[in-house]
Coordinates of C-alpha atoms in Angstrom, one line a residue:
X1 CA 58.8 17.6 55.3
X2 CA 59.1 15.6 58.5
X3 CA 56.1 15.8 60.8
X4 CA 56.5 14.7 64.4
X5 CA 53.2 14.3 66.1
X6 CA 51.5 11.6 68.0
X7 CA 47.9 11.9 66.7
X8 CA 48.1 8.6 64.9
X9 CA 49.4 6.9 68.1
X10 CA 46.7 8.0 70.4
X11 CA 43.3 6.4 71.2
X12 CA 40.1 7.9 69.9
X13 CA 41.9 18.5 78.2
X14 CA 43.2 46.8 100.0
X15 CA 42.3 49.4 103.2
X16 CA 44.3 52.3 104.3
X17 CA 46.6 51.7 107.3
X18 CA 45.6 53.3 110.5
X19 CA 47.3 56.6 111.4
X20 CA 49.3 56.5 114.6
X21 CA 49.1 60.3 115.4
X22 CA 46.9 61.1 118.4
X23 CA 46.4 57.5 119.4
X24 CA 47.7 55.7 122.5
X25 CA 51.1 54.0 121.9
X26 CA 49.8 50.5 122.9
X27 CA 46.9 50.7 120.4
X28 CA 49.3 51.7 117.6
X29 CA 51.6 48.9 118.6
X30 CA 48.8 46.4 118.5
X31 CA 47.7 47.7 115.2
X32 CA 51.3 47.7 113.9
X33 CA 51.9 44.1 115.0
X34 CA 48.6 43.1 113.5
X35 CA 49.5 44.7 110.2
X36 CA 52.9 43.0 110.2
X37 CA 51.3 39.7 111.0
X38 CA 48.8 40.2 108.1
X39 CA 51.6 41.1 105.7
X40 CA 53.6 38.1 106.8
X41 CA 50.6 35.8 106.4
X42 CA 49.9 37.2 102.9
X43 CA 53.5 36.9 101.8
X44 CA 53.8 33.4 103.1
X45 CA 50.5 32.4 101.4
X46 CA 51.6 34.0 98.2
X47 CA 55.0 32.3 98.4
X48 CA 53.5 28.9 98.9
X49 CA 51.0 29.6 96.2
X50 CA 53.6 30.6 93.6
X51 CA 55.9 27.7 94.6
X52 CA 53.1 25.3 94.0
X53 CA 52.3 27.0 90.7
X54 CA 55.7 26.7 89.1
X55 CA 56.2 23.3 90.6
X56 CA 53.3 22.2 88.4
X57 CA 54.8 23.5 85.2
X58 CA 56.6 21.0 82.9
X59 CA 60.3 21.1 83.3
X60 CA 63.1 19.9 81.0
X61 CA 66.7 19.2 81.4
X62 CA 67.5 19.7 77.7
X63 CA 70.0 22.5 78.5
X64 CA 72.2 20.1 80.4
X65 CA 75.3 21.8 81.8
X66 CA 74.3 25.2 80.2
X67 CA 71.3 25.5 82.5
X68 CA 71.7 28.6 84.8
X69 CA 70.6 28.0 88.4
X70 CA 71.3 31.5 89.7
X71 CA 69.6 34.6 88.2
X72 CA 72.6 36.9 89.3
X73 CA 74.2 36.8 85.9
X74 CA 72.9 37.7 82.4
X75 CA 69.8 35.8 81.2
X76 CA 70.1 34.4 77.7
X77 CA 66.7 32.8 77.0
X78 CA 65.3 31.1 73.9
X79 CA 61.5 31.3 73.4
X80 CA 60.3 28.4 71.2
X81 CA 56.8 28.5 69.7
X82 CA 55.9 25.1 68.2
X83 CA 53.4 24.7 65.3
X84 CA 52.1 21.5 66.8
X85 CA 48.3 21.2 67.0
X86 CA 48.8 18.9 70.1
X87 CA 49.4 19.8 73.7
X88 CA 52.8 19.4 75.5
X89 CA 52.0 15.8 76.2
X90 CA 51.3 15.1 72.5
X91 CA 47.6 14.7 73.1
X92 CA 44.9 16.0 70.7
X93 CA 43.1 19.2 71.6
X94 CA 39.4 19.7 72.1
X95 CA 37.5 20.1 68.8
X96 CA 36.4 23.7 69.7
X97 CA 40.0 24.7 70.0
X98 CA 40.8 23.5 66.5
X99 CA 37.8 25.4 65.2
X100 CA 39.0 28.6 66.9
X101 CA 42.6 28.3 65.9
X102 CA 41.7 28.2 62.2
X103 CA 44.8 26.2 61.7
X104 CA 43.9 22.6 60.8
X105 CA 43.5 19.5 62.9
X106 CA 45.6 17.3 65.2
X107 CA 47.5 15.9 62.2
X108 CA 48.4 19.3 60.9
X109 CA 51.8 20.8 61.5
X110 CA 54.5 19.1 63.5
X111 CA 57.3 19.9 65.9
X112 CA 58.8 22.8 64.0
X113 CA 59.8 25.9 66.0
X114 CA 57.9 28.4 64.0
X115 CA 58.6 31.1 66.5
X116 CA 62.2 31.6 67.7
X117 CA 63.1 34.6 69.9
X118 CA 66.4 35.0 71.6
X119 CA 66.1 37.2 74.7
X120 CA 69.2 38.8 76.3
X121 CA 68.8 40.5 79.8
X122 CA 72.1 42.0 81.0
X123 CA 73.1 41.3 84.6
X124 CA 73.3 45.0 85.3
X125 CA 69.6 45.5 84.6
X126 CA 70.2 47.7 81.5
X127 CA 68.2 47.5 78.3
X128 CA 67.1 44.0 77.3
X129 CA 67.1 42.8 73.6
X130 CA 64.8 40.4 71.9
X131 CA 65.9 39.0 68.5
X132 CA 63.3 37.4 66.2
X133 CA 65.0 34.6 64.2
X134 CA 63.2 34.1 60.8
X135 CA 62.0 30.5 60.9
X136 CA 63.1 29.7 57.3
X137 CA 66.7 30.8 57.7
X138 CA 68.8 28.1 56.0
X139 CA 71.5 27.1 58.5
X140 CA 73.8 24.3 59.6
X141 CA 72.2 21.8 62.1
X142 CA 74.7 20.5 64.7
X143 CA 74.9 16.7 64.9
X144 CA 73.1 16.3 61.5
X145 CA 69.9 14.7 63.1
X146 CA 68.2 12.3 60.8
X147 CA 71.2 12.7 58.5
X148 CA 70.2 16.3 57.7
X149 CA 73.1 18.7 58.2
X150 CA 71.5 21.8 56.8
X151 CA 67.9 22.9 57.0
X152 CA 65.5 25.6 57.9
X153 CA 66.4 26.7 61.5
X154 CA 62.9 25.8 62.7
X155 CA 63.3 22.2 61.6
X156 CA 66.1 21.3 64.0
X157 CA 63.6 20.4 66.8
X158 CA 61.5 18.1 64.6
X159 CA 64.5 16.4 63.0
X160 CA 66.1 15.5 66.3
X161 CA 62.8 14.5 67.8
X162 CA 62.2 12.1 64.9
X163 CA 65.7 10.6 65.1
X164 CA 65.5 10.1 68.9
X165 CA 62.0 8.5 68.7
X166 CA 63.1 6.0 66.1
X167 CA 66.3 5.2 68.0
X168 CA 64.3 4.6 71.2
X169 CA 61.8 2.5 69.3
X170 CA 64.6 0.2 68.1
X171 CA 65.5 -0.4 71.7
X172 CA 61.9 -1.3 72.5
X173 CA 61.3 2.0 74.3
X174 CA 57.9 3.6 73.5
X175 CA 55.1 5.4 75.4
X176 CA 55.1 8.7 77.3
X177 CA 58.6 8.4 78.8
X178 CA 60.2 7.8 75.4
X179 CA 58.1 10.6 73.9
X180 CA 59.3 13.1 76.5
X181 CA 62.9 12.0 76.0
X182 CA 62.5 12.6 72.3
X183 CA 61.0 16.1 73.0
X184 CA 64.1 16.9 75.1
X185 CA 66.3 15.8 72.2
X186 CA 64.4 18.2 69.9
X187 CA 64.8 21.0 72.4
X188 CA 68.5 20.4 72.8
X189 CA 69.0 20.4 69.0
X190 CA 67.1 23.6 68.5
X191 CA 69.0 25.3 71.3
X192 CA 72.4 24.1 69.9
X193 CA 71.4 25.3 66.4
X194 CA 70.5 28.8 67.7
X195 CA 73.7 28.9 69.8
X196 CA 75.8 28.2 66.8
X197 CA 73.9 30.5 64.4
X198 CA 73.9 33.5 66.7
X199 CA 77.2 32.9 68.5
X200 CA 75.5 33.0 71.9
X201 CA 75.0 30.6 74.8
X202 CA 71.4 30.0 75.8
X203 CA 71.0 29.4 79.6
X204 CA 67.2 29.3 79.8
X205 CA 64.3 28.5 77.6
X206 CA 60.6 28.5 77.4
X207 CA 58.5 26.4 75.0
X208 CA 54.9 27.0 74.2
X209 CA 52.4 25.4 71.8
X210 CA 50.0 27.2 69.5
X211 CA 47.1 26.4 71.9
X212 CA 49.0 28.0 74.8
X213 CA 49.1 31.3 72.9
X214 CA 45.4 31.1 72.2
X215 CA 44.5 30.2 75.8
X216 CA 46.6 33.0 77.3
X217 CA 44.9 35.4 74.8
X218 CA 41.6 34.2 76.0
X219 CA 42.5 35.1 79.6
X220 CA 43.7 38.6 78.8
X221 CA 41.5 39.6 75.8
X222 CA 40.9 42.1 74.3
X223 CA 44.4 43.2 73.3
X224 CA 45.1 46.4 71.4
X225 CA 47.0 46.1 68.1
X226 CA 47.6 48.4 65.1
X227 CA 48.0 47.8 61.4
X228 CA 49.0 50.3 58.8
X229 CA 46.4 49.3 56.2
X230 CA 43.4 47.1 55.7
X231 CA 44.4 43.5 55.3
X232 CA 42.6 40.2 54.8
X233 CA 43.8 36.6 54.5
X234 CA 41.7 33.5 54.3
X235 CA 44.5 31.2 55.3
X236 CA 45.1 32.6 58.8
X237 CA 41.6 34.1 59.1
X238 CA 43.0 37.6 59.4
X239 CA 40.6 40.5 58.6
X240 CA 41.8 43.8 60.0
X241 CA 41.2 47.5 59.3
X242 CA 43.9 50.2 59.3
X243 CA 44.6 51.7 62.7
X244 CA 44.4 50.7 66.3
X245 CA 41.8 48.1 67.3
X246 CA 41.0 45.7 70.1
X247 CA 41.1 42.0 69.1
X248 CA 39.9 38.8 70.8
X249 CA 41.8 35.6 71.3
X250 CA 40.8 34.1 67.9
X251 CA 41.7 37.3 66.1
X252 CA 45.0 37.3 68.0
X253 CA 46.0 34.0 66.6
X254 CA 45.2 35.2 63.1
X255 CA 47.2 38.5 63.8
X256 CA 50.4 36.7 64.7
X257 CA 50.1 34.0 62.0
X258 CA 49.3 36.2 59.0
X259 CA 52.0 36.2 56.3
X260 CA 50.0 36.8 53.1
X261 CA 47.0 38.9 51.9
X262 CA 44.9 37.3 49.2
X263 CA 42.7 40.4 48.9
X264 CA 45.4 43.0 48.8
X265 CA 48.3 41.3 47.0
X266 CA 50.1 44.6 46.4
X267 CA 51.0 44.6 50.1
X268 CA 53.5 41.9 49.4
X269 CA 53.6 40.2 52.7
X270 CA 56.6 38.0 53.6
X271 CA 57.4 35.7 56.5
X272 CA 59.4 38.6 58.0
X273 CA 56.2 40.5 58.4
X274 CA 54.9 37.7 60.6
X275 CA 57.9 38.1 62.9
X276 CA 57.2 41.8 63.3
X277 CA 53.5 41.0 64.0
X278 CA 54.6 38.7 66.8
X279 CA 56.8 41.3 68.2
X280 CA 54.1 44.0 68.1
X281 CA 51.6 41.7 69.8
X282 CA 54.1 40.9 72.6
X283 CA 54.7 44.6 73.1
X284 CA 51.0 45.3 73.4
X285 CA 50.4 42.3 75.6
X286 CA 53.3 43.0 77.9
X287 CA 52.1 46.6 78.5
X288 CA 48.5 45.5 79.0
X289 CA 49.5 42.9 81.6
X290 CA 51.5 45.6 83.5
X291 CA 48.9 48.4 83.2
X292 CA 45.9 46.2 84.2
X293 CA 47.7 44.6 87.2
X294 CA 46.8 41.2 85.7
X295 CA 48.9 39.3 88.3
X296 CA 46.8 40.9 91.1
X297 CA 43.6 39.6 89.5
X298 CA 42.9 36.1 90.9
X299 CA 40.6 35.1 88.1
X300 CA 43.0 36.0 85.4
X301 CA 46.0 34.7 87.3
X302 CA 44.3 31.4 87.8
X303 CA 43.6 31.2 84.0
X304 CA 47.3 31.9 83.1
X305 CA 48.4 29.3 85.7
X306 CA 46.2 26.7 84.1
X307 CA 47.6 27.4 80.7
X308 CA 51.2 27.3 82.0
X309 CA 50.7 23.9 83.6
X310 CA 49.1 22.4 80.6
X311 CA 50.9 23.8 77.6
X312 CA 54.2 25.4 78.8
X313 CA 57.7 23.9 79.3
X314 CA 60.6 25.7 81.0
X315 CA 64.2 24.6 81.7
X316 CA 65.0 22.9 85.0
X317 CA 67.1 25.8 86.2
X318 CA 64.5 28.6 85.6
X319 CA 63.0 30.0 88.8
X320 CA 60.0 32.1 87.9
X321 CA 60.1 33.8 91.3
X322 CA 63.5 35.2 90.6
X323 CA 62.7 36.1 87.0
X324 CA 59.5 38.0 87.9
X325 CA 61.1 41.2 89.3
X326 CA 63.5 41.2 86.3
X327 CA 60.5 41.1 83.9
X328 CA 58.7 43.8 86.0
X329 CA 61.6 46.2 85.4
X330 CA 61.5 45.8 81.7
X331 CA 59.6 49.0 80.7
X332 CA 60.2 52.3 79.0
X333 CA 63.3 52.2 76.9
X334 CA 64.6 49.0 78.5
X335 CA 63.2 46.6 76.0
X336 CA 64.2 46.5 72.3
X337 CA 63.0 44.2 69.6
X338 CA 65.0 43.3 66.5
X339 CA 64.4 41.1 63.4
X340 CA 67.6 39.6 62.1
X341 CA 68.3 40.3 58.4
X342 CA 68.3 37.9 55.6
X343 CA 70.2 38.3 52.3
X344 CA 67.7 37.0 49.9
X345 CA 65.1 34.3 49.3
X346 CA 66.1 31.1 47.6
X347 CA 65.5 27.3 47.6
X348 CA 67.2 24.3 49.2
X349 CA 68.2 21.2 47.2
X350 CA 64.7 19.8 47.5
X351 CA 63.1 22.9 46.1
X352 CA 61.7 24.3 49.4
X353 CA 61.7 28.1 49.8
X354 CA 64.3 29.2 52.3
X355 CA 66.0 32.4 53.6
X356 CA 69.6 32.7 52.5
X357 CA 71.6 34.1 55.3
X358 CA 75.2 35.0 56.1
X359 CA 75.9 33.4 59.5
X360 CA 79.1 35.5 60.1
X361 CA 77.2 38.7 59.4
X362 CA 74.4 37.6 61.7
X363 CA 76.8 36.8 64.6
X364 CA 78.5 40.2 64.1
X365 CA 75.2 42.0 64.1
X366 CA 74.1 40.3 67.3
X367 CA 77.4 40.9 69.1
X368 CA 77.4 44.6 68.0
X369 CA 73.9 45.1 69.4
X370 CA 74.6 43.3 72.6
X371 CA 78.0 45.1 73.1
X372 CA 77.7 48.5 71.5
X373 CA 80.8 50.6 71.4
X374 CA 81.0 53.4 74.0
X375 CA 79.8 56.8 72.6
X376 CA 82.6 58.9 71.2
X377 CA 83.5 62.2 73.0
X378 CA 83.0 65.1 70.5
X379 CA 86.0 67.4 70.1
X380 CA 85.1 70.9 71.6
X381 CA 85.0 73.7 69.0
X382 CA 87.2 76.6 70.0
X383 CA 85.2 79.9 70.5
X384 CA 86.8 82.7 68.4
X385 CA 87.6 86.0 70.1
X386 CA 84.9 88.7 69.5
X387 CA 87.6 91.1 68.3
X388 CA 89.0 88.7 65.9
X389 CA 88.3 89.1 62.2
X390 CA 87.9 85.4 62.1
X391 CA 84.8 85.7 64.1
X392 CA 83.1 87.5 61.2
X393 CA 84.1 84.7 58.8
X394 CA 81.5 82.1 58.1
X395 CA 83.0 78.6 58.0
X396 CA 81.4 76.1 55.6
X397 CA 80.1 73.1 57.4
X398 CA 80.5 69.6 55.9
X399 CA 78.1 66.7 56.6
X400 CA 79.3 64.3 59.2
X401 CA 80.2 60.9 58.0
X402 CA 79.0 58.1 60.4
X403 CA 81.5 55.7 61.6
X404 CA 81.2 52.2 60.2
X405 CA 80.2 50.8 63.7
X406 CA 77.2 53.2 63.7
X407 CA 75.9 52.0 60.3
X408 CA 73.3 49.2 60.4
X409 CA 73.5 46.5 57.7
X410 CA 71.0 46.8 54.9
X411 CA 69.5 43.5 53.8
X412 CA 68.1 42.6 50.4
X413 CA 64.3 42.9 50.2
X414 CA 62.8 39.5 50.6
X415 CA 60.5 40.2 47.6
X416 CA 63.2 40.7 45.1
X417 CA 65.5 43.7 44.2
X418 CA 66.0 46.9 46.2
X419 CA 66.4 47.2 49.9
X420 CA 64.1 46.8 52.8
X421 CA 65.7 49.7 54.8
X422 CA 68.2 49.6 57.6
X423 CA 68.1 46.4 59.6
X424 CA 68.0 45.3 62.3
X425 CA 66.3 48.3 63.9
X426 CA 64.3 48.5 67.1
X427 CA 60.6 47.9 66.3
X428 CA 59.5 49.8 69.4
X429 CA 60.2 50.6 73.0
X430 CA 57.8 49.7 75.7
X431 CA 56.7 53.3 76.3
X432 CA 53.7 55.5 75.7
X433 CA 50.7 53.5 74.6
X434 CA 52.9 50.6 73.9
X435 CA 51.2 49.8 70.6
X436 CA 53.4 49.3 67.6
X437 CA 51.7 49.8 64.2
X438 CA 52.9 47.2 61.7
X439 CA 52.1 46.0 58.2

């Protein structure tokens, strides 16, 4: 397994508006002008503030010509969550962060994209779709970085990073600039791999590290989640009871990382359950942010901004000010989560466990969900005349056979024989309490 970290290279961070009725016109006018001036001042201040905020966020040109500058068309975004225990600059984290993460030290992990989510937001504002891509899907890697042409989809980033870093070193280029160029090479490779695997064209991306997730959870905690049964896992630190519960930041990390249960082995966790955990957490978090007006809370907003500037990377064409109203509109039945199916578990030539997938079937599934066929118009049933003898005859009804396009594919259960039920299916809509109960 290739690990791409720099730990070894570093030396030992509102009032009601006045009513015009019954008041002199000049007073109303003064008040009106004063109110307008106040609104303009606030808007200008907010605009400058937000501009300075996203100006401070790390930006990457890894998308190249595919980067979308205007937000008028569809948004096809890739969210990459890295398993690195370093920050976005490759620096080690404070010791208390490692203790809270329950996920090893600076040398643990690498630049694998352990979380991969493809987000499609149509240009017409209709329902958005979020596809979780299982991290161990065994796929072709464009360009064969490091001489590896097929690997787990999560490894494309690290392989390309490693190849780029070594190539730059041979040219005598090292240090922070070379490191960031290699990170861009990793991002480009991961995006190209997802484009090829799903048959899409990514035009935006966001990259976060594990610590960014933890720090955002610290700002917004507690978050409400729900599990179907008691579960405990010493590896991730998970220890949850059945039902809804509020969890803190440290528990949130365990919640989204859990993929086994060493106390209740009969639950038969798989890596796909971890993907559903991540989806469920995002659903709860998204609703909580909207319901609590988090972005009107200066303290919480300041905390999120600090995390974004330190441990978040976005593409050079992404304008958060344009994306914000789009995100605010994603509620109710306008956001669907899917987990892409796998055919079975297997091993690669080196003996590592992988997900065996059918790329053609995956691409067809994605395209069918993004471009559903128009609903068929039912044929009207003629109403028999009341005087007709036929009206007294009971006609036997036959069950309706669904059309092939309405039938979702059924994957092989990742634990062995049998089926895991129809997939992909919507995990939940952002409606009601917005809490999805998962395994």
